[in-house]
mmCIF file of C-alpha atoms (C1' of nucleotides) in Angstrom:
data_model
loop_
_atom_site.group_PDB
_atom_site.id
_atom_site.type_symbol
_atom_site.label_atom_id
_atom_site.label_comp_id
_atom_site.label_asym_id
_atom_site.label_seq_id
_atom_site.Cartn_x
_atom_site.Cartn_y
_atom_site.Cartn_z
ATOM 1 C CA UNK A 1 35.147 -71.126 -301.037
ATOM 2 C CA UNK A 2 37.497 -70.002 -303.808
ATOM 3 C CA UNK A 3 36.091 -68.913 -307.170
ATOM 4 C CA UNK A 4 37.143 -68.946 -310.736
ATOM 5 C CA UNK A 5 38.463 -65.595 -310.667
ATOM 6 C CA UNK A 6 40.543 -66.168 -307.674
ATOM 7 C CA UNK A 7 42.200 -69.576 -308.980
ATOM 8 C CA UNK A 8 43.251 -67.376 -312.031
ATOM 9 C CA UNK A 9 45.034 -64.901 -309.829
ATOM 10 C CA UNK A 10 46.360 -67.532 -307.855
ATOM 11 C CA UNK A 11 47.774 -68.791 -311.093
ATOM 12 C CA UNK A 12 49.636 -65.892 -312.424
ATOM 13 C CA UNK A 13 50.617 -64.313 -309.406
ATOM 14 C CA UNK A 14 52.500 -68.051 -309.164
ATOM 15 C CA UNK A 15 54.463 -67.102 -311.746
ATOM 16 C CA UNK A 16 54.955 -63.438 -311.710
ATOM 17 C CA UNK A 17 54.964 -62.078 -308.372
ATOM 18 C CA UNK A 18 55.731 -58.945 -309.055
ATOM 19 C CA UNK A 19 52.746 -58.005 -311.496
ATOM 20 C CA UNK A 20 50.950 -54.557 -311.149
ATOM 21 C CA UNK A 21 47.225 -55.079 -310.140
ATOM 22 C CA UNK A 22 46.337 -52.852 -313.109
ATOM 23 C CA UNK A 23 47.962 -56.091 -315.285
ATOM 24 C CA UNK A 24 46.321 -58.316 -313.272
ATOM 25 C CA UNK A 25 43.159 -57.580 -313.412
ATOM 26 C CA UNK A 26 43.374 -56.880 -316.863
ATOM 27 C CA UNK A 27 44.453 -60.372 -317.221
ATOM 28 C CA UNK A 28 41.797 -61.961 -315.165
ATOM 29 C CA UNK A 29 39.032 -59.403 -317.054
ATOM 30 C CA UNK A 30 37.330 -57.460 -314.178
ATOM 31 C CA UNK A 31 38.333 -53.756 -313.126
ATOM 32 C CA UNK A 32 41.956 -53.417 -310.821
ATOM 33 C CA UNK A 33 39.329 -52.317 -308.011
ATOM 34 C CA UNK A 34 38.030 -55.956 -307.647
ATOM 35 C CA UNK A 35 41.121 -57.320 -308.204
ATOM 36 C CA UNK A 36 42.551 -55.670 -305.071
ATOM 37 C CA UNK A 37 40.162 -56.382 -302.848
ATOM 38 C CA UNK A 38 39.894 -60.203 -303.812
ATOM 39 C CA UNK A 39 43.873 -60.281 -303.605
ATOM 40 C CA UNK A 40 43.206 -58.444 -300.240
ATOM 41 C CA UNK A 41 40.971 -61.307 -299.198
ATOM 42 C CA UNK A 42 43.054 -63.912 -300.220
ATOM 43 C CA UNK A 43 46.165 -62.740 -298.222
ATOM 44 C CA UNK A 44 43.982 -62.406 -295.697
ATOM 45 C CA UNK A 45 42.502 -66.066 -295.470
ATOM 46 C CA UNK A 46 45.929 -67.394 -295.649
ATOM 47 C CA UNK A 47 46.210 -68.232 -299.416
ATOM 48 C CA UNK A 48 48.849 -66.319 -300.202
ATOM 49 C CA UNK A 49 51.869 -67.158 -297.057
ATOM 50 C CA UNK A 50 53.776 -64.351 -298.894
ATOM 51 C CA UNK A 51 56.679 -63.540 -301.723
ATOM 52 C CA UNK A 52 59.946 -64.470 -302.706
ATOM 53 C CA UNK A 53 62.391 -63.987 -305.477
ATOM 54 C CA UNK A 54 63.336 -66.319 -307.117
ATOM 55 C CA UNK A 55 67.733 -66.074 -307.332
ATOM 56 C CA UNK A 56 70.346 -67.816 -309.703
ATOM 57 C CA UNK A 57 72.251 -70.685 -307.219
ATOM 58 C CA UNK A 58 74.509 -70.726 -310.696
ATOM 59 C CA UNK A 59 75.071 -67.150 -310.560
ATOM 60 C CA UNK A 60 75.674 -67.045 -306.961
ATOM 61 C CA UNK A 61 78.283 -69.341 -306.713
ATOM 62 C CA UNK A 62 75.824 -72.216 -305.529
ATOM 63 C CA UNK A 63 75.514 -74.707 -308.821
ATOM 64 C CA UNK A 64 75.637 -77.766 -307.050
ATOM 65 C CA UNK A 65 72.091 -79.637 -305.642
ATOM 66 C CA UNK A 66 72.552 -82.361 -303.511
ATOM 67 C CA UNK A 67 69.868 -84.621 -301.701
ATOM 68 C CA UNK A 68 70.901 -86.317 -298.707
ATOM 69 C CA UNK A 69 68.697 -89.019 -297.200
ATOM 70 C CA UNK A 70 69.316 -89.617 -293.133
ATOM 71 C CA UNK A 71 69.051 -92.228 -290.227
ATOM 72 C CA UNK A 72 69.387 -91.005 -286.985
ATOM 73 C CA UNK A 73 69.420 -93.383 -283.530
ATOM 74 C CA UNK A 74 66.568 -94.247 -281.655
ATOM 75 C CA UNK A 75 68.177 -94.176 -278.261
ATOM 76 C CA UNK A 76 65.820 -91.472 -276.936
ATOM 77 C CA UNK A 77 63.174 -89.466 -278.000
ATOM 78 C CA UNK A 78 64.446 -86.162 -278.486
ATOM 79 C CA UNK A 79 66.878 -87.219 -280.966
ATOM 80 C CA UNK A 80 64.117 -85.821 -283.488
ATOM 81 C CA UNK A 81 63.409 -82.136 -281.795
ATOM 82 C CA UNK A 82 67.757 -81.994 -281.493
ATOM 83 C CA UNK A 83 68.275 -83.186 -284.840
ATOM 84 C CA UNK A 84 65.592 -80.507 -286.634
ATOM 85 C CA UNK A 85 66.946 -77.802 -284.081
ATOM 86 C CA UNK A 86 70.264 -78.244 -285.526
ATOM 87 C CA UNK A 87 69.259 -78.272 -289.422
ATOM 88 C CA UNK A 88 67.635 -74.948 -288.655
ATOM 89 C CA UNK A 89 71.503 -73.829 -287.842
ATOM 90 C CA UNK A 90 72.702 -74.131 -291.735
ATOM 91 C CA UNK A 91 71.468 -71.998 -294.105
ATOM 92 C CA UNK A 92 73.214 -74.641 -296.919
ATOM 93 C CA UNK A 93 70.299 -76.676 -295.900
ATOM 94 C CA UNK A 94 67.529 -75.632 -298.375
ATOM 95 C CA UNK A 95 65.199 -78.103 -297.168
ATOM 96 C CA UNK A 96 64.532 -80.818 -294.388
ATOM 97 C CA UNK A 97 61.500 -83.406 -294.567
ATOM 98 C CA UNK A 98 60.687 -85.895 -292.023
ATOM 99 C CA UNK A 99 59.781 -88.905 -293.791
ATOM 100 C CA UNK A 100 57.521 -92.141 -293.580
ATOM 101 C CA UNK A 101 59.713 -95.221 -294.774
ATOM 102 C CA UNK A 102 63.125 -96.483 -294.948
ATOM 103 C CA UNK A 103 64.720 -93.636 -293.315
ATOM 104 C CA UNK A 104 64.320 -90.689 -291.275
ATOM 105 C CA UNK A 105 65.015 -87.281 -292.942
ATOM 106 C CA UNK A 106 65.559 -86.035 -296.785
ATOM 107 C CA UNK A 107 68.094 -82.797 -297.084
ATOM 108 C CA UNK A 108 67.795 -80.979 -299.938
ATOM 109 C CA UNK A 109 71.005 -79.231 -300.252
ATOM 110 C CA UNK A 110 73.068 -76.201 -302.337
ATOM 111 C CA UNK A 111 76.493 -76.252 -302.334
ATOM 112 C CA UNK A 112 79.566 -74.356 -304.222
ATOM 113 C CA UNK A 113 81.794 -77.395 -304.929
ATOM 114 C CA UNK A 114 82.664 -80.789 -303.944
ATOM 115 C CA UNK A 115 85.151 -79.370 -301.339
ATOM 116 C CA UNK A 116 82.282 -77.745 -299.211
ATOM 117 C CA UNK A 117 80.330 -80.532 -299.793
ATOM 118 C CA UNK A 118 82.956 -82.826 -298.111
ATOM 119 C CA UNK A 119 83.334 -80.762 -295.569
ATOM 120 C CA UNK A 120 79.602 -80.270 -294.812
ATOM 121 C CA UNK A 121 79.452 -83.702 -294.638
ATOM 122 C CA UNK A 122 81.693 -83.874 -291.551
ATOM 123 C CA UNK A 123 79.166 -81.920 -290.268
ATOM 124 C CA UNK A 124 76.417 -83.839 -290.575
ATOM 125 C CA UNK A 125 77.774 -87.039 -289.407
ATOM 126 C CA UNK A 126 78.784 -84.691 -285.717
ATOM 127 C CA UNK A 127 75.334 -83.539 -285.838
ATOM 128 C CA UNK A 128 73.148 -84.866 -283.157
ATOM 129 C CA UNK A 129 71.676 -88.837 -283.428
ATOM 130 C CA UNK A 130 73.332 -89.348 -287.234
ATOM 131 C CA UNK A 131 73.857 -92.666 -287.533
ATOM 132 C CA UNK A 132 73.631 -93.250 -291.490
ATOM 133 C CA UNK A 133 73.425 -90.937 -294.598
ATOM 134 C CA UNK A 134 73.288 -91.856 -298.385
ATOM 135 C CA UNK A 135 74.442 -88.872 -300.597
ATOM 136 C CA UNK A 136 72.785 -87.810 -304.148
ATOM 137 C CA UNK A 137 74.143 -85.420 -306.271
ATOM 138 C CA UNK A 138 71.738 -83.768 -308.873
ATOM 139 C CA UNK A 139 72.478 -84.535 -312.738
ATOM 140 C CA UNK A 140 69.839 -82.336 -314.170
ATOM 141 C CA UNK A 141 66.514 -80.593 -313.149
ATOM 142 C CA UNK A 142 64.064 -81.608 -314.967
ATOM 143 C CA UNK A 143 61.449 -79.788 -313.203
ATOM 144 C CA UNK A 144 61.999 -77.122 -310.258
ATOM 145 C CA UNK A 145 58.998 -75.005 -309.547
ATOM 146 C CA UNK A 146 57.329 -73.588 -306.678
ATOM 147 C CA UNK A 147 54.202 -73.562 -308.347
ATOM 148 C CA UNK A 148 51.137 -75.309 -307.127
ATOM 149 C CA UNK A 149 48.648 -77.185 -309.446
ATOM 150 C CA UNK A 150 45.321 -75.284 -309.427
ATOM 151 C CA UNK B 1 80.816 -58.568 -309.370
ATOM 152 C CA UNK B 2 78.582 -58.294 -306.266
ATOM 153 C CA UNK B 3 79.016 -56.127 -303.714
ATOM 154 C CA UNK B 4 77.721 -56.002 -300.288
ATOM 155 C CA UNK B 5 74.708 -53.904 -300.997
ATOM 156 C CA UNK B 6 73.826 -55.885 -303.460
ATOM 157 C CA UNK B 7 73.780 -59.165 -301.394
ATOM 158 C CA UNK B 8 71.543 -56.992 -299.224
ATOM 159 C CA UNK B 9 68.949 -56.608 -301.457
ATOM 160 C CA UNK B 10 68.805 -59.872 -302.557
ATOM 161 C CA UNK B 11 68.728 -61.581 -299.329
ATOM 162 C CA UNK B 12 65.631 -58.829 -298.707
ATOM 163 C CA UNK B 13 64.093 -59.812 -301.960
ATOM 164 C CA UNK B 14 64.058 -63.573 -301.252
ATOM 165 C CA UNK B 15 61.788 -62.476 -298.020
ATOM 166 C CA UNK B 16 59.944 -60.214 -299.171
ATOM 167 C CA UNK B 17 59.617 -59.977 -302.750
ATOM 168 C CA UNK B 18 57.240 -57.252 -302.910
ATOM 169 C CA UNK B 19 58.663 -54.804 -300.648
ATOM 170 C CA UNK B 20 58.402 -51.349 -302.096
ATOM 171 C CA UNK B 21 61.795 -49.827 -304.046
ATOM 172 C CA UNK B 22 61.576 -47.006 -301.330
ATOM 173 C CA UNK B 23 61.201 -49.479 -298.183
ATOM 174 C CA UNK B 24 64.141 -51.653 -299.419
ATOM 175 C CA UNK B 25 66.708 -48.660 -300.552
ATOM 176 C CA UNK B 26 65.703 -47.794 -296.619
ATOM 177 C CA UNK B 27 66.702 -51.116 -295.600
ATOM 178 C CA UNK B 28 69.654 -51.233 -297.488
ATOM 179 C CA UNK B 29 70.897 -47.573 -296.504
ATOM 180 C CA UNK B 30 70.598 -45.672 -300.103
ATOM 181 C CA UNK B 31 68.226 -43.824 -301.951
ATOM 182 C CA UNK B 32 65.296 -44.966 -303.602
ATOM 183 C CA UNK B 33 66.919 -44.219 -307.139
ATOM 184 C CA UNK B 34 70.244 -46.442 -306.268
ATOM 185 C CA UNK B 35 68.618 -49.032 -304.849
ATOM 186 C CA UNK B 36 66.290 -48.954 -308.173
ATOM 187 C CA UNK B 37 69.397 -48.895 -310.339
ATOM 188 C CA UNK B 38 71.390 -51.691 -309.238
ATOM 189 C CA UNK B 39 68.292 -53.949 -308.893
ATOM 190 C CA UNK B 40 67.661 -53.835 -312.137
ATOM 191 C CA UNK B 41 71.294 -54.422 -313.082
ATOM 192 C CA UNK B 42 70.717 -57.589 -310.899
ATOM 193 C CA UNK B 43 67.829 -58.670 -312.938
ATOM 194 C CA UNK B 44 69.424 -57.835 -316.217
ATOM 195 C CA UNK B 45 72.464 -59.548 -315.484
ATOM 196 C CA UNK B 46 70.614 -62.790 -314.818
ATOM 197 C CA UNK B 47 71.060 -62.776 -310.824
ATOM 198 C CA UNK B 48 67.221 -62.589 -310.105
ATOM 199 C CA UNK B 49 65.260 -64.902 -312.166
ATOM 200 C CA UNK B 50 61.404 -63.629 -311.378
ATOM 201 C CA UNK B 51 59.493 -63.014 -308.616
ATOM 202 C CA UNK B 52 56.810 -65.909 -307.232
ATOM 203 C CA UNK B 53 53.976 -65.916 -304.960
ATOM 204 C CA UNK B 54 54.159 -68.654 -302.040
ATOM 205 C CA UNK B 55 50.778 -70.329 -301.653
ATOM 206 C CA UNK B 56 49.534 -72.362 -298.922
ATOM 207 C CA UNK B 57 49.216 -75.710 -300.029
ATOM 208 C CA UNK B 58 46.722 -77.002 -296.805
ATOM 209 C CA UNK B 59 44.760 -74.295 -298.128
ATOM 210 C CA UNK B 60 44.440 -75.200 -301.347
ATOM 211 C CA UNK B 61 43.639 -78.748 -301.336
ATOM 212 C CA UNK B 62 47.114 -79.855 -301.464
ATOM 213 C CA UNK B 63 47.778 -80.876 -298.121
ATOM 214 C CA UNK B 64 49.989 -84.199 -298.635
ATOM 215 C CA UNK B 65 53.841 -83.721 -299.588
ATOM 216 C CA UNK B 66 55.369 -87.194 -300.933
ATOM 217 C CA UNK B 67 59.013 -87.916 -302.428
ATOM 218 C CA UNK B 68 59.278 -90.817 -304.860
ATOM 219 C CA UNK B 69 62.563 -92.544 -305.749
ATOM 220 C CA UNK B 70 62.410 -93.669 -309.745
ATOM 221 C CA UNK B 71 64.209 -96.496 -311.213
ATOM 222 C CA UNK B 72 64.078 -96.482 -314.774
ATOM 223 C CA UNK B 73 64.833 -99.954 -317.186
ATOM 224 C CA UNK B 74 68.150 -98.820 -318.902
ATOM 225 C CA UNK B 75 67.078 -101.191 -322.536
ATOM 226 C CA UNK B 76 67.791 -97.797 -324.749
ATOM 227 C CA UNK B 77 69.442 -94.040 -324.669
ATOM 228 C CA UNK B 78 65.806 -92.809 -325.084
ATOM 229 C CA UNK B 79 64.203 -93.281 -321.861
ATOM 230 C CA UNK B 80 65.442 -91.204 -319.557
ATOM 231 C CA UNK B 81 64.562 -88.362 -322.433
ATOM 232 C CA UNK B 82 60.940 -89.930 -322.768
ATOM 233 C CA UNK B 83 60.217 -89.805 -318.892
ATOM 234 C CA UNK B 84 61.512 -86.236 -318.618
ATOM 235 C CA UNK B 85 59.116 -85.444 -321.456
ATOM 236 C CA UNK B 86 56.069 -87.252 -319.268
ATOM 237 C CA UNK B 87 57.131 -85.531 -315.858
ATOM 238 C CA UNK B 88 55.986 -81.995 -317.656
ATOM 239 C CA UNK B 89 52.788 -83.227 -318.517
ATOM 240 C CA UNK B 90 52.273 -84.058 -315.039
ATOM 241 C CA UNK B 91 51.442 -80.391 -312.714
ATOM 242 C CA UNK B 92 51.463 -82.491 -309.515
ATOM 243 C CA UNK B 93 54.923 -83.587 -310.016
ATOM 244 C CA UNK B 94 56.301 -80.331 -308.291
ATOM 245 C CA UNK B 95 60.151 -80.851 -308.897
ATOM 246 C CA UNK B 96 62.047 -83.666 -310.331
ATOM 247 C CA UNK B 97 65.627 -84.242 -310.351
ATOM 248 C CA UNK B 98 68.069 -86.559 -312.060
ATOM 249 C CA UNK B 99 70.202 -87.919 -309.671
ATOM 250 C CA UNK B 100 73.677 -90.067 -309.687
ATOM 251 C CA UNK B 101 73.400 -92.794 -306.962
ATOM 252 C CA UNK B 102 71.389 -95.821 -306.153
ATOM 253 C CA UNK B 103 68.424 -94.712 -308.779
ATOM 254 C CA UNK B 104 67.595 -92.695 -311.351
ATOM 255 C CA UNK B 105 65.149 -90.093 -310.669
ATOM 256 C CA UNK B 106 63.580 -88.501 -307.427
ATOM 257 C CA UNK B 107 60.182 -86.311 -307.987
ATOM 258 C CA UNK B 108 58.257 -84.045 -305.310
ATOM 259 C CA UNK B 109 54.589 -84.439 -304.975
ATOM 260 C CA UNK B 110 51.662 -82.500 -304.100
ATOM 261 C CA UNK B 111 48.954 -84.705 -303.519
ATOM 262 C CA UNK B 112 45.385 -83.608 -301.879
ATOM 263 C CA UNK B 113 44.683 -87.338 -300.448
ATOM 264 C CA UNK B 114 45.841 -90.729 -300.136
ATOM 265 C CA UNK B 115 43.136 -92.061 -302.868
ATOM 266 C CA UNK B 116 44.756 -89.412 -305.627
ATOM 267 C CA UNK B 117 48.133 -90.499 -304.464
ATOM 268 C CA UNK B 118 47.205 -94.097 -305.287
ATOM 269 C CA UNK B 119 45.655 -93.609 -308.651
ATOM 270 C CA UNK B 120 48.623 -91.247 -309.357
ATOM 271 C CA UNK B 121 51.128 -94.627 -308.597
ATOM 272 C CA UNK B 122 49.090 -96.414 -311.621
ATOM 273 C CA UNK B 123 50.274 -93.488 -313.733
ATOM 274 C CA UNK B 124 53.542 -93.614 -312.673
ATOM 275 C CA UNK B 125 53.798 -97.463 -313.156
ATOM 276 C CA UNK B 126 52.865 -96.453 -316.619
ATOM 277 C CA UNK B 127 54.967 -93.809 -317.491
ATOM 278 C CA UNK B 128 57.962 -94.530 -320.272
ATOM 279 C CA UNK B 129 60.504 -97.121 -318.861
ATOM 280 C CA UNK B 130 59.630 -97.062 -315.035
ATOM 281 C CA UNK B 131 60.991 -100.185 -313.663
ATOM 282 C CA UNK B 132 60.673 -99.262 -309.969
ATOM 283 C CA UNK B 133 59.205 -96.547 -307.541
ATOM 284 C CA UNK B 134 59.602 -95.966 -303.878
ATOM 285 C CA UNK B 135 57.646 -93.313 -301.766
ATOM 286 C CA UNK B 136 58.011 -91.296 -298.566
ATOM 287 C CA UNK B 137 55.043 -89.254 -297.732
ATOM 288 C CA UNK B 138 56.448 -86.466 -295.597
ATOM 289 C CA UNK B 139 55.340 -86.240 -292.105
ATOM 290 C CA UNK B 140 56.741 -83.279 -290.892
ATOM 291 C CA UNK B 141 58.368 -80.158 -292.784
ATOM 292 C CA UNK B 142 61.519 -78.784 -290.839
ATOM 293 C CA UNK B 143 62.322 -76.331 -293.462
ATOM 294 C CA UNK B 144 60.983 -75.421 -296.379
ATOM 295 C CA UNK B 145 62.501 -72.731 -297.967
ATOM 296 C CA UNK B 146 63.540 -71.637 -301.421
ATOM 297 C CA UNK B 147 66.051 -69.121 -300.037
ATOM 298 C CA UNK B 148 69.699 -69.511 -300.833
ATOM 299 C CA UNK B 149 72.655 -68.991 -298.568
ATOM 300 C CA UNK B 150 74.011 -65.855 -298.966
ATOM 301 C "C1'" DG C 1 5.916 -60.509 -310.017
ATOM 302 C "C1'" DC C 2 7.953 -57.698 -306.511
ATOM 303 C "C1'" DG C 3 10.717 -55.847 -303.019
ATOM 304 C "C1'" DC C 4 14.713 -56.726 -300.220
ATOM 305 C "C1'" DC C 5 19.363 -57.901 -299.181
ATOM 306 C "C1'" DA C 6 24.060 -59.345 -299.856
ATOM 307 C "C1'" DA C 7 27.775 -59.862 -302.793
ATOM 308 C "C1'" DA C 8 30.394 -58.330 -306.364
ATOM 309 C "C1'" DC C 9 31.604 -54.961 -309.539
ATOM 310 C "C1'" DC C 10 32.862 -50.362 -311.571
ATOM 311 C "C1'" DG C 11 34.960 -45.620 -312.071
ATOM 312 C "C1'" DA C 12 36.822 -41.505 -309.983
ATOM 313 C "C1'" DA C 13 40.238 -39.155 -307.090
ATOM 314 C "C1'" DG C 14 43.717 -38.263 -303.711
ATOM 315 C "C1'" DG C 15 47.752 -40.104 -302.053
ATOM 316 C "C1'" DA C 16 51.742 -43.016 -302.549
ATOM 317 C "C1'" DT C 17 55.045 -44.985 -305.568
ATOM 318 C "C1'" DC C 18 57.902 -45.702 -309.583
ATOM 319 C "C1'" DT C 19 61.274 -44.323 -312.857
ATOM 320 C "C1'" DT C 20 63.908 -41.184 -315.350
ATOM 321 C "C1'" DC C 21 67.037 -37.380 -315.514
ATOM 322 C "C1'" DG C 22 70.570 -33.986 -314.470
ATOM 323 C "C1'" DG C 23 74.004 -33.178 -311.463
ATOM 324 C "C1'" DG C 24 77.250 -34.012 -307.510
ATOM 325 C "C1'" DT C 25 80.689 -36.953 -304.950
ATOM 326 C "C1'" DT C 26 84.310 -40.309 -304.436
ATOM 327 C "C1'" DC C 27 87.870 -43.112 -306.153
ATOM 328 C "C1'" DT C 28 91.430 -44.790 -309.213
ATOM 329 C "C1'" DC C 29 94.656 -44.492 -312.767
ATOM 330 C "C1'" DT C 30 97.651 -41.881 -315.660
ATOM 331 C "C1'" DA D 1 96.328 -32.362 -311.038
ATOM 332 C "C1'" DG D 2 93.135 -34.054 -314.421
ATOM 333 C "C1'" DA D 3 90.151 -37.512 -316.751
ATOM 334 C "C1'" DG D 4 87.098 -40.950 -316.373
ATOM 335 C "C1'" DA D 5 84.312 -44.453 -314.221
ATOM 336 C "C1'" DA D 6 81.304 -45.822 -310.741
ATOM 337 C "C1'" DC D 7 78.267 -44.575 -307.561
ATOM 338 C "C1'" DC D 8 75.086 -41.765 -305.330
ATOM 339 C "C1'" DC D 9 71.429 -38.110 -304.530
ATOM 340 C "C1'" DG D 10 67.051 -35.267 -305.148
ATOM 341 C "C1'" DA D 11 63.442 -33.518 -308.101
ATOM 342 C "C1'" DA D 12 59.518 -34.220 -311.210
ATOM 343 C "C1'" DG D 13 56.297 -36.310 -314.314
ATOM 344 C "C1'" DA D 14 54.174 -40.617 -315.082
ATOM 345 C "C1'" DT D 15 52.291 -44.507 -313.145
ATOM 346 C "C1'" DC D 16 50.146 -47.048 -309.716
ATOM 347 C "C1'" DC D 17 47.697 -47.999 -305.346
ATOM 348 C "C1'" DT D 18 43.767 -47.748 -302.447
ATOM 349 C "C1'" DT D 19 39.650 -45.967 -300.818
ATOM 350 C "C1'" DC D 20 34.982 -44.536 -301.566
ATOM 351 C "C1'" DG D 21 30.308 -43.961 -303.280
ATOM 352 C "C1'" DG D 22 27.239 -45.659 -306.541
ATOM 353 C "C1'" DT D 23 25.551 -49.517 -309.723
ATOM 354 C "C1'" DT D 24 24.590 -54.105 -311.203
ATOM 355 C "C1'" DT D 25 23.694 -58.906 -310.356
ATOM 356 C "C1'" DG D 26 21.644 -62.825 -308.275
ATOM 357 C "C1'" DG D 27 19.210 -65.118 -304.898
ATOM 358 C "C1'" DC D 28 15.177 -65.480 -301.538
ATOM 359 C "C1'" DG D 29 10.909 -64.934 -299.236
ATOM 360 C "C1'" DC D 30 6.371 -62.847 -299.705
#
DNA sequence: GCGCCAAACCGAAGGATCTTCGGGTTCTCT
DNA sequence: AGAGAACCCGAAGATCCTTCGGTTTGGCGC
């Protein structure tokens, strides 16, 4: 289903997106013919979703990460679709996860300072079925990628 | 120090990050050679970091997303450098952060079943000064993005 | 062994794209 | 007004993409 070849592509087009088939297929050793047309396939079958760059949050005024865990109210059912409908509304809001466990959504966040941050948590708490949310601030990344293990 | 064209092109770029110079400068309403110009004062400047490909992780075998909350024993200064050190050896540890708040560390998995995920706790359990782990296997993604708010 | 077929590969060539360069425009400050 | 900086444009050679026909490779049945 996926060859050798392909999981090497897959690999370094992970980590630059922006290569030139010619490099690429120099890199994975076959001519930049077959390169194309396996990258051609692989977009194609849905391996590849697309391609992004990769910005500075430092540089652009957004240093601060936040994760925010969240408990809504289980009055009615569509607490859930409202809730998600209203994430979807705030671009500050990198990331949303349902989760499995002690409580019901994780928010990862980017902020410019505590003041936004206080005020985005205002927000939150008006935003539909809240009930509780536990705040944590990022110290350090250790480890942000988008890569995949392959 | 960044104008409006050039929040134009990066909030393109974080789309589609291999649009073609002469599609963007379109986008953005200059020519080809402008738009080529002040990208790659963007880039040199340390605004755009590089340039990914977004893979499909159902595709590829990595179907389950989990979030683990670390506690780490506090006996010496050294551990929290030890786990970081760990954490990189570890490719389906997708992000980790160090966070202020009720524990120490929270990691992002990529895990293709249940059975991996439980031999990867075992390896967890014996990574440098873990104390305590809790997990939340994602059920549903909201948003998952790694565009910033611009 | 032998012929057949499918899959993958290669190299060439026309078309599209990148990237540099010289020059023009606009704006500000003196 | 004049100088200079910042920005922009269009042209042109170099590079790259993408298609196409032909070749190799590796099964598979006879």
């Amino acid at each position: 289903m996926l060859s050798e070849s392909d999981k090497k592509i897959l690999r370094i087009l992970q980590q630059e997106g922006r290569i030139t088939n010619h490099e690429l297929a120099a890199r994975c050793g076959m001519s930049p013919s077959a390169c194309l047309e396996r990258l051609r396939r692989l977009r194609e079958r849905g391996y590849i979703l697309g391609y992004a760059a990769l910005l500075n949050p430092e540089k652009l005024g957004q240093p601060l990460l936040i994760f925010i865990e969240v408990t809504l109210d289980r009055t009615t059912g569509d607490v859930f679709r409202e809730f998600a409908e209203a994430v979807r509304g705030r671009p500050e809001i990198v990331e949303c996860h349902m989760v499995a466990g002690g409580f019901d959504y994780l928010l990862k966040l980017r902020m410019p300072d505590m003041t936004s941050y206080r005020t985005f948590l205002t927000h939150l708490a008006e935003m539909p079925g809240v009930r509780e949310t536990r705040s944590y601030p990022v110290i350090e990344e250790v480890k942000s990628g988008v890569a995949l293990p392959l």
